[in-house]
Coordinates of C-alpha atoms in Angstrom, one line a residue:
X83 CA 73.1 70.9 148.3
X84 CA 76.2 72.9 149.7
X85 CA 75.2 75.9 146.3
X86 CA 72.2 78.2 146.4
X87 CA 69.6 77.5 145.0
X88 CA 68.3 78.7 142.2
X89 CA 65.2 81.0 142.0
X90 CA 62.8 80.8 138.7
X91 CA 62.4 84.5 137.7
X92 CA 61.1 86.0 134.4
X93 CA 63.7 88.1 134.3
X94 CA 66.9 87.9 132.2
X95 CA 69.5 87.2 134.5
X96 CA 71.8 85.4 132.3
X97 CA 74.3 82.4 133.4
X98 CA 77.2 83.4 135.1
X99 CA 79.6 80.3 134.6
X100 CA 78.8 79.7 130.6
X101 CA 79.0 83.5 130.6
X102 CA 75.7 83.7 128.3
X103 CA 74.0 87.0 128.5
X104 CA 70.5 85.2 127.7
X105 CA 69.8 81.7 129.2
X106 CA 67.4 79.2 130.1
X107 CA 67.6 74.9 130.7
X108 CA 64.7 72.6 130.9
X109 CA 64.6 69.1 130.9
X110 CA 61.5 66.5 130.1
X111 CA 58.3 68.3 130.9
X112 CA 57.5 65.3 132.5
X113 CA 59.7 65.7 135.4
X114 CA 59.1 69.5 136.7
X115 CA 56.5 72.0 136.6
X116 CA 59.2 75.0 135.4
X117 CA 60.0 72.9 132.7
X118 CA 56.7 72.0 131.4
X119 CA 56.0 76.0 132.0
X120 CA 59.4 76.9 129.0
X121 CA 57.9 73.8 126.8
X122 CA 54.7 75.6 127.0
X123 CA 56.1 79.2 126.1
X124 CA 58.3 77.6 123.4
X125 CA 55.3 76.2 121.9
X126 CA 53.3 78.8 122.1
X127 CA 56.1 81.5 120.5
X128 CA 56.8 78.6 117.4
X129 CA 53.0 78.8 117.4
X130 CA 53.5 83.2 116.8
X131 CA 51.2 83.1 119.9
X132 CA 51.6 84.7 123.4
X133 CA 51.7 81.8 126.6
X134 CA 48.8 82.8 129.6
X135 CA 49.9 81.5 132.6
X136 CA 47.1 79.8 134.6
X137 CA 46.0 80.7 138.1
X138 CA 48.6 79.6 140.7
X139 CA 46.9 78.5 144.3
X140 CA 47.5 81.0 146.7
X141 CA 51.3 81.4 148.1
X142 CA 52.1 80.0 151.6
X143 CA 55.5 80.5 153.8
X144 CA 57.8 79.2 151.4
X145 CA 56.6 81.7 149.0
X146 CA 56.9 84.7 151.8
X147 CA 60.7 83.5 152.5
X148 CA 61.8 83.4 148.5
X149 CA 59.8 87.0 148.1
X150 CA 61.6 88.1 151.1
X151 CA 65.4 86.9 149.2
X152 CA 64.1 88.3 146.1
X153 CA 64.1 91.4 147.4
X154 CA 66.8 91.4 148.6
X155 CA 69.0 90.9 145.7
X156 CA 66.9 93.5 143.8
X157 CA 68.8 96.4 142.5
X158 CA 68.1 99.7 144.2
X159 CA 67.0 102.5 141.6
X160 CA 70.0 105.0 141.0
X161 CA 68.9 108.5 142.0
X162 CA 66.7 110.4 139.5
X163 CA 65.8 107.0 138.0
X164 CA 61.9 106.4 137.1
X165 CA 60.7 103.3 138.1
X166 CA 58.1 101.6 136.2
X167 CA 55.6 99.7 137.8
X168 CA 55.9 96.1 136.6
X169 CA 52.8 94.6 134.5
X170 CA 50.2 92.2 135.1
X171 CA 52.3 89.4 133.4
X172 CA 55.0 90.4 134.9
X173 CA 53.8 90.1 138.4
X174 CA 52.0 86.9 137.3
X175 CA 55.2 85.4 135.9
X176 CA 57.1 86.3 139.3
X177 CA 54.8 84.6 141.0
X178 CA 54.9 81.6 139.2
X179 CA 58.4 81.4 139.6
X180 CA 58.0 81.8 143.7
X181 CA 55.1 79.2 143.7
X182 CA 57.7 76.7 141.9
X183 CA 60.7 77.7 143.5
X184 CA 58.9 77.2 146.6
X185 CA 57.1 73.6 145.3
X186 CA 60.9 72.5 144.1
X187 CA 62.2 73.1 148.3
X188 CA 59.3 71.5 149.8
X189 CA 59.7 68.3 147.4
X190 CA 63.5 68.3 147.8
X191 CA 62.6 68.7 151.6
X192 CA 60.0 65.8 151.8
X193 CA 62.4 63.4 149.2
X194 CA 65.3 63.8 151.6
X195 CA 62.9 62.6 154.6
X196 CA 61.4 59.8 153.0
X197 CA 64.8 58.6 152.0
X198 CA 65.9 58.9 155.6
X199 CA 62.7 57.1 156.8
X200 CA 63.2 54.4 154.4
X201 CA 67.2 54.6 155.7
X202 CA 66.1 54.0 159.4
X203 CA 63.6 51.4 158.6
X204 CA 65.8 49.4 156.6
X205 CA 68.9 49.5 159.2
X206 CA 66.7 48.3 162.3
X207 CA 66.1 45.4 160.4
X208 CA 69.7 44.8 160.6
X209 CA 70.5 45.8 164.4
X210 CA 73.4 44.1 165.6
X211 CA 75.1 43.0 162.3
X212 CA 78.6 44.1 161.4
X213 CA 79.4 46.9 158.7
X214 CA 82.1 48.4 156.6
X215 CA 82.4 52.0 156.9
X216 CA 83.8 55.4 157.1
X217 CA 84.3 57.9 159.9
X218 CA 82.8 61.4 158.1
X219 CA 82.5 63.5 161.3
X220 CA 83.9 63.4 165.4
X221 CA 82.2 65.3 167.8
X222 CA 82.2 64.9 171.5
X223 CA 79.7 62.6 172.1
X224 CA 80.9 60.3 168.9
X225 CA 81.4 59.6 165.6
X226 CA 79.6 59.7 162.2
X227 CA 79.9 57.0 160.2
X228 CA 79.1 56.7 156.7
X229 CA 78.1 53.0 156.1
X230 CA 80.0 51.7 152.4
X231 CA 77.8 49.5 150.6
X232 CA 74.3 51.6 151.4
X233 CA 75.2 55.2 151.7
X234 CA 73.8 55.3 155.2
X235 CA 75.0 58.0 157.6
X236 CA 74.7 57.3 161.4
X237 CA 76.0 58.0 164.9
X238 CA 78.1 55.5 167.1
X239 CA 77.5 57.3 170.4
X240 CA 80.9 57.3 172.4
X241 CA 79.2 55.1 175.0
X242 CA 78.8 52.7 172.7
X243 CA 82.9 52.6 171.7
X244 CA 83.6 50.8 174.8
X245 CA 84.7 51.5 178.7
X246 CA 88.0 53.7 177.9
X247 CA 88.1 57.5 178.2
X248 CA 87.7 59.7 175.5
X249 CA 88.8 63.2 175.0
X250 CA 87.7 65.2 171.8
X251 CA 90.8 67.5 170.2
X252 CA 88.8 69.3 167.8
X253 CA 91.7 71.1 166.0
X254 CA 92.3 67.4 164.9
X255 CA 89.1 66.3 164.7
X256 CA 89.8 63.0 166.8
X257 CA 88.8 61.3 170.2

């Protein structure tokens, strides 16, 4: 989570790290629209025939925010340079790649919160019991604690650590 994402784009970008000048991964076609997108195209190329994309439903704020990076990292046009204006396919295969860039985020986004739903309903079930665990964070109101056996992530408020006084040294990251 701590790398950028990545943005589906029809053009060539490459991949930096294998150091490929032409790249693309997919997985089961099964699991993610982009990937059933490069089975399609593969198919249709083995097949001597050119993919049409389908219509895509109409882009909402995710789709505005990616446009918005995209440009962004677009190269400006050196002076004296013509630039073309893209094609139809083009345009239609950029958007397609904003629509499931944008799709990806939002399911990303909504897995994380179910699994921190299901986190929360799970532990209140268990209020009182003793765990196992490791400090991951210190703040001045208390510690994050990562619990061992489940993975869970939660905060022991300083009120809760008893009647001393704490100070927070946050060079050290202590109380």
């Amino acid at each position: 989570r701590s790398m950028s994402q990545a943005i589906y784009t029809p053009m060539n970008q490459g991949h930096f790290g294998l150091a490929f000048d032409a790249y693309t991964h997919f997985t089961s076609p099964i699991r993610r629209y982009p990937d059933l997108l490069v089975h399609r195209v593969i198919k249709a190329i083995l097949g001597k025939q050119k993919y049409q994309l389908p219509a895509l439903p109409t882009p909402g704020e995710a789709h505005a925010k990616l446009s918005k990076r995209l440009a962004s990292r677009a190269r400006a046009p050196a002076a004296g340079e013509v630039v073309k204006k893209p094609s139809a396919d083009l345009l239609a295969w950029q958007a397609a790649g904003l629509h499931c860039s944008a799709n990806e985020r939002r399911a990303d986004e909504a897995s994380r919160d179910v699994e921190a739903w299901l986190k929360c309903k799970y532990m209140r079930e268990h209020l009182g019991e003793e765990f196992s665990g490791l400090v991951t964070s210190v703040t001045s109101f208390g510690l994050f604690v990562t619990l061992d056996a489940m993975f869970v992530e939660g905060l022991v408020h300083i009120t809760e650590l008893g009647g001393e006084y704490f100070r927070f040294d946050e060079a050290r990251q202590e109380l």
